[in-house]
Amino acid sequence: MSSTAWKEAAYDETWHTTIASLRRRRLEDPTFSLDDTRGILRHLYIQEGNDWVGRGELQDIKVQATIAAHESLLAEWEAETRGTD
């Protein structure tokens, strides 16, 4: 595995797992809302910035992928709400 392939694999696995979980939660939990997603995303941004102890490259990648998955879900959901794709 190349020096960057493991990073891409970790990112992709985290993103796909997270987006699948979010989509499932959206379908199965009637109380889960756009505001909930925005709130989680705000906390993830804070977590991303709170790296003063150095969590390591793998955890940084996972946090970035988790944020990207939440941003993707939010964009999808907001587009649906506006009636556009």
GROMACS .gro file of N, CA and C in nm:
model
  255
    1MET      N    1   0.085  -0.117   0.000
    1MET     CA    2   0.000   0.000   0.000
    1MET      C    3   0.090   0.123   0.000
    2SER      N    4   0.060   0.216  -0.087
    2SER     CA    5   0.141   0.337  -0.095
    2SER      C    6   0.125   0.422   0.030
    3SER      N    7   0.208   0.523   0.039
    3SER     CA    8   0.205   0.607   0.159
    3SER      C    9   0.077   0.689   0.170
    4THR      N   10   0.004   0.706   0.061
    4THR     CA   11  -0.121   0.780   0.067
    4THR      C   12  -0.244   0.690   0.055
    5ALA      N   13  -0.226   0.569   0.006
    5ALA     CA   14  -0.341   0.480  -0.015
    5ALA      C   15  -0.412   0.449   0.116
    6TRP      N   16  -0.340   0.430   0.224
    6TRP     CA   17  -0.403   0.399   0.352
    6TRP      C   18  -0.486   0.519   0.401
    7LYS      N   19  -0.439   0.640   0.369
    7LYS     CA   20  -0.513   0.759   0.409
    7LYS      C   21  -0.645   0.768   0.333
    8GLU      N   22  -0.638   0.744   0.203
    8GLU     CA   23  -0.759   0.745   0.120
    8GLU      C   24  -0.856   0.636   0.163
    9ALA      N   25  -0.803   0.519   0.194
    9ALA     CA   26  -0.888   0.407   0.238
    9ALA      C   27  -0.956   0.439   0.371
   10ALA      N   28  -0.882   0.497   0.464
   10ALA     CA   29  -0.939   0.533   0.594
   10ALA      C   30  -1.046   0.640   0.578
   11TYR      N   31  -1.019   0.738   0.494
   11TYR     CA   32  -1.116   0.845   0.470
   11TYR      C   33  -1.243   0.787   0.407
   12ASP      N   34  -1.225   0.710   0.301
   12ASP     CA   35  -1.341   0.654   0.230
   12ASP      C   36  -1.425   0.564   0.319
   13GLU      N   37  -1.360   0.479   0.396
   13GLU     CA   38  -1.434   0.389   0.485
   13GLU      C   39  -1.512   0.468   0.589
   14THR      N   40  -1.450   0.567   0.648
   14THR     CA   41  -1.518   0.649   0.749
   14THR      C   42  -1.633   0.727   0.689
   15TRP      N   43  -1.610   0.787   0.571
   15TRP     CA   44  -1.715   0.866   0.506
   15TRP      C   45  -1.835   0.777   0.473
   16HIS      N   46  -1.810   0.662   0.411
   16HIS     CA   47  -1.920   0.575   0.370
   16HIS      C   48  -1.996   0.518   0.490
   17THR      N   49  -1.925   0.480   0.593
   17THR     CA   50  -1.990   0.429   0.714
   17THR      C   51  -2.076   0.538   0.779
   18THR      N   52  -2.021   0.658   0.787
   18THR     CA   53  -2.092   0.769   0.850
   18THR      C   54  -2.215   0.811   0.770
   19ILE      N   55  -2.201   0.825   0.639
   19ILE     CA   56  -2.316   0.869   0.559
   19ILE      C   57  -2.426   0.764   0.561
   20ALA      N   58  -2.389   0.636   0.558
   20ALA     CA   59  -2.491   0.529   0.565
   20ALA      C   60  -2.564   0.535   0.698
   21SER      N   61  -2.491   0.557   0.805
   21SER     CA   62  -2.552   0.566   0.938
   21SER      C   63  -2.645   0.686   0.947
   22LEU      N   64  -2.603   0.799   0.894
   22LEU     CA   65  -2.686   0.920   0.898
   22LEU      C   66  -2.813   0.903   0.815
   23ARG      N   67  -2.798   0.844   0.698
   23ARG     CA   68  -2.917   0.823   0.614
   23ARG      C   69  -3.015   0.726   0.680
   24ARG      N   70  -2.962   0.623   0.741
   24ARG     CA   71  -3.047   0.527   0.812
   24ARG      C   72  -3.117   0.595   0.929
   25ARG      N   73  -3.043   0.677   1.003
   25ARG     CA   74  -3.103   0.748   1.117
   25ARG      C   75  -3.214   0.841   1.069
   26ARG      N   76  -3.189   0.907   0.958
   26ARG     CA   77  -3.290   0.999   0.904
   26ARG      C   78  -3.419   0.924   0.869
   27LEU      N   79  -3.405   0.805   0.813
   27LEU     CA   80  -3.522   0.726   0.776
   27LEU      C   81  -3.595   0.667   0.896
   28GLU      N   82  -3.519   0.626   0.996
   28GLU     CA   83  -3.576   0.550   1.108
   28GLU      C   84  -3.612   0.633   1.230
   29ASP      N   85  -3.555   0.752   1.242
   29ASP     CA   86  -3.577   0.835   1.362
   29ASP      C   87  -3.656   0.961   1.324
   30PRO      N   88  -3.785   0.963   1.351
   30PRO     CA   89  -3.866   1.079   1.312
   30PRO      C   90  -3.829   1.207   1.388
   31THR      N   91  -3.755   1.196   1.496
   31THR     CA   92  -3.716   1.315   1.571
   31THR      C   93  -3.585   1.376   1.521
   32PHE      N   94  -3.514   1.304   1.437
   32PHE     CA   95  -3.387   1.353   1.383
   32PHE      C   96  -3.417   1.463   1.281
   33SER      N   97  -3.356   1.579   1.298
   33SER     CA   98  -3.392   1.695   1.216
   33SER      C   99  -3.270   1.760   1.152
   34LEU      N  100  -3.298   1.853   1.063
   34LEU     CA  101  -3.191   1.934   1.004
   34LEU      C  102  -3.114   2.008   1.113
   35ASP      N  103  -3.186   2.061   1.210
   35ASP     CA  104  -3.118   2.133   1.319
   35ASP      C  105  -3.027   2.040   1.399
   36ASP      N  106  -3.069   1.915   1.419
   36ASP     CA  107  -2.982   1.818   1.486
   36ASP      C  108  -2.853   1.799   1.407
   37THR      N  109  -2.867   1.785   1.277
   37THR     CA  110  -2.750   1.766   1.191
   37THR      C  111  -2.658   1.887   1.197
   38ARG      N  112  -2.715   2.005   1.192
   38ARG     CA  113  -2.635   2.128   1.203
   38ARG      C  114  -2.562   2.135   1.338
   39GLY      N  115  -2.631   2.096   1.443
   39GLY     CA  116  -2.570   2.098   1.577
   39GLY      C  117  -2.454   2.000   1.588
   40ILE      N  118  -2.474   1.880   1.536
   40ILE     CA  119  -2.366   1.781   1.536
   40ILE      C  120  -2.247   1.834   1.458
   41LEU      N  121  -2.274   1.893   1.344
   41LEU     CA  122  -2.168   1.948   1.259
   41LEU      C  123  -2.091   2.058   1.332
   42ARG      N  124  -2.162   2.145   1.402
   42ARG     CA  125  -2.093   2.250   1.481
   42ARG      C  126  -1.997   2.187   1.582
   43HIS      N  127  -2.042   2.082   1.649
   43HIS     CA  128  -1.956   2.016   1.748
   43HIS      C  129  -1.838   1.945   1.681
   44LEU      N  130  -1.860   1.891   1.564
   44LEU     CA  131  -1.750   1.828   1.491
   44LEU      C  132  -1.645   1.930   1.450
   45TYR      N  133  -1.689   2.050   1.410
   45TYR     CA  134  -1.593   2.156   1.377
   45TYR      C  135  -1.510   2.193   1.500
   46ILE      N  136  -1.575   2.199   1.615
   46ILE     CA  137  -1.503   2.228   1.739
   46ILE      C  138  -1.404   2.117   1.769
   47GLN      N  139  -1.449   1.992   1.756
   47GLN     CA  140  -1.360   1.878   1.779
   47GLN      C  141  -1.239   1.883   1.687
   48GLU      N  142  -1.263   1.919   1.561
   48GLU     CA  143  -1.154   1.927   1.464
   48GLU      C  144  -1.050   2.030   1.510
   49GLY      N  145  -1.096   2.142   1.564
   49GLY     CA  146  -1.004   2.246   1.609
   49GLY      C  147  -0.938   2.219   1.742
   50ASN      N  148  -0.991   2.125   1.819
   50ASN     CA  149  -0.936   2.095   1.951
   50ASN      C  150  -0.829   1.987   1.943
   51ASP      N  151  -0.725   2.012   1.868
   51ASP     CA  152  -0.620   1.912   1.850
   51ASP      C  153  -0.493   1.953   1.922
   52TRP      N  154  -0.506   2.015   2.035
   52TRP     CA  155  -0.389   2.064   2.105
   52TRP      C  156  -0.302   1.954   2.164
   53VAL      N  157  -0.354   1.834   2.179
   53VAL     CA  158  -0.271   1.723   2.229
   53VAL      C  159  -0.218   1.637   2.115
   54GLY      N  160  -0.261   1.662   1.994
   54GLY     CA  161  -0.213   1.586   1.879
   54GLY      C  162  -0.273   1.448   1.871
   55ARG      N  163  -0.389   1.436   1.808
   55ARG     CA  164  -0.458   1.308   1.805
   55ARG      C  165  -0.400   1.212   1.702
   56GLY      N  166  -0.318   1.261   1.612
   56GLY     CA  167  -0.254   1.176   1.513
   56GLY      C  168  -0.323   1.186   1.378
   57GLU      N  169  -0.250   1.146   1.276
   57GLU     CA  170  -0.296   1.162   1.138
   57GLU      C  171  -0.421   1.080   1.108
   58LEU      N  172  -0.427   0.957   1.158
   58LEU     CA  173  -0.543   0.873   1.130
   58LEU      C  174  -0.670   0.932   1.191
   59GLN      N  175  -0.664   0.978   1.314
   59GLN     CA  176  -0.781   1.039   1.375
   59GLN      C  177  -0.820   1.169   1.307
   60ASP      N  178  -0.721   1.246   1.261
   60ASP     CA  179  -0.752   1.367   1.185
   60ASP      C  180  -0.829   1.333   1.058
   61ILE      N  181  -0.786   1.229   0.989
   61ILE     CA  182  -0.853   1.184   0.867
   61ILE      C  183  -0.997   1.142   0.898
   62LYS      N  184  -1.016   1.069   1.006
   62LYS     CA  185  -1.150   1.024   1.043
   62LYS      C  186  -1.242   1.141   1.079
   63VAL      N  187  -1.189   1.239   1.149
   63VAL     CA  188  -1.269   1.357   1.182
   63VAL      C  189  -1.307   1.431   1.055
   64GLN      N  190  -1.212   1.448   0.963
   64GLN     CA  191  -1.240   1.517   0.837
   64GLN      C  192  -1.346   1.443   0.755
   65ALA      N  193  -1.336   1.311   0.749
   65ALA     CA  194  -1.435   1.232   0.674
   65ALA      C  195  -1.572   1.238   0.739
   66THR      N  196  -1.576   1.237   0.871
   66THR     CA  197  -1.703   1.246   0.943
   66THR      C  198  -1.769   1.381   0.918
   67ILE      N  199  -1.690   1.487   0.919
   67ILE     CA  200  -1.742   1.620   0.888
   67ILE      C  201  -1.795   1.624   0.745
   68ALA      N  202  -1.720   1.570   0.652
   68ALA     CA  203  -1.762   1.571   0.512
   68ALA      C  204  -1.893   1.494   0.492
   69ALA      N  205  -1.909   1.383   0.561
   69ALA     CA  206  -2.033   1.305   0.551
   69ALA      C  207  -2.151   1.385   0.605
   70HIS      N  208  -2.133   1.451   0.718
   70HIS     CA  209  -2.239   1.535   0.773
   70HIS      C  210  -2.273   1.651   0.680
   71GLU      N  211  -2.170   1.713   0.622
   71GLU     CA  212  -2.194   1.821   0.527
   71GLU      C  213  -2.271   1.770   0.404
   72SER      N  214  -2.238   1.650   0.359
   72SER     CA  215  -2.307   1.591   0.243
   72SER      C  216  -2.454   1.565   0.275
   73LEU      N  217  -2.480   1.506   0.390
   73LEU     CA  218  -2.619   1.480   0.429
   73LEU      C  219  -2.696   1.611   0.441
   74LEU      N  220  -2.635   1.708   0.503
   74LEU     CA  221  -2.700   1.838   0.520
   74LEU      C  222  -2.733   1.900   0.384
   75ALA      N  223  -2.641   1.894   0.291
   75ALA     CA  224  -2.665   1.951   0.157
   75ALA      C  225  -2.777   1.875   0.086
   76GLU      N  226  -2.777   1.743   0.094
   76GLU     CA  227  -2.884   1.663   0.033
   76GLU      C  228  -3.020   1.700   0.091
   77TRP      N  229  -3.025   1.705   0.222
   77TRP     CA  230  -3.149   1.730   0.294
   77TRP      C  231  -3.202   1.870   0.265
   78GLU      N  232  -3.112   1.968   0.265
   78GLU     CA  233  -3.154   2.105   0.237
   78GLU      C  234  -3.203   2.118   0.093
   79ALA      N  235  -3.139   2.048  -0.001
   79ALA     CA  236  -3.184   2.050  -0.140
   79ALA      C  237  -3.324   1.990  -0.153
   80GLU      N  238  -3.348   1.881  -0.082
   80GLU     CA  239  -3.482   1.820  -0.083
   80GLU      C  240  -3.586   1.916  -0.025
   81THR      N  241  -3.548   1.984   0.081
   81THR     CA  242  -3.638   2.078   0.146
   81THR      C  243  -3.675   2.193   0.053
   82ARG      N  244  -3.579   2.235  -0.027
   82ARG     CA  245  -3.603   2.343  -0.124
   82ARG      C  246  -3.674   2.291  -0.248
   83GLY      N  247  -3.680   2.158  -0.264
   83GLY     CA  248  -3.747   2.099  -0.379
   83GLY      C  249  -3.658   2.087  -0.500
   84THR      N  250  -3.524   2.090  -0.476
   84THR     CA  251  -3.428   2.074  -0.585
   84THR      C  252  -3.337   1.957  -0.554
   85ASP      N  253  -3.272   1.906  -0.655
   85ASP     CA  254  -3.176   1.796  -0.635
   85ASP      C  255  -3.036   1.842  -0.657
   0.00000   0.00000   0.00000
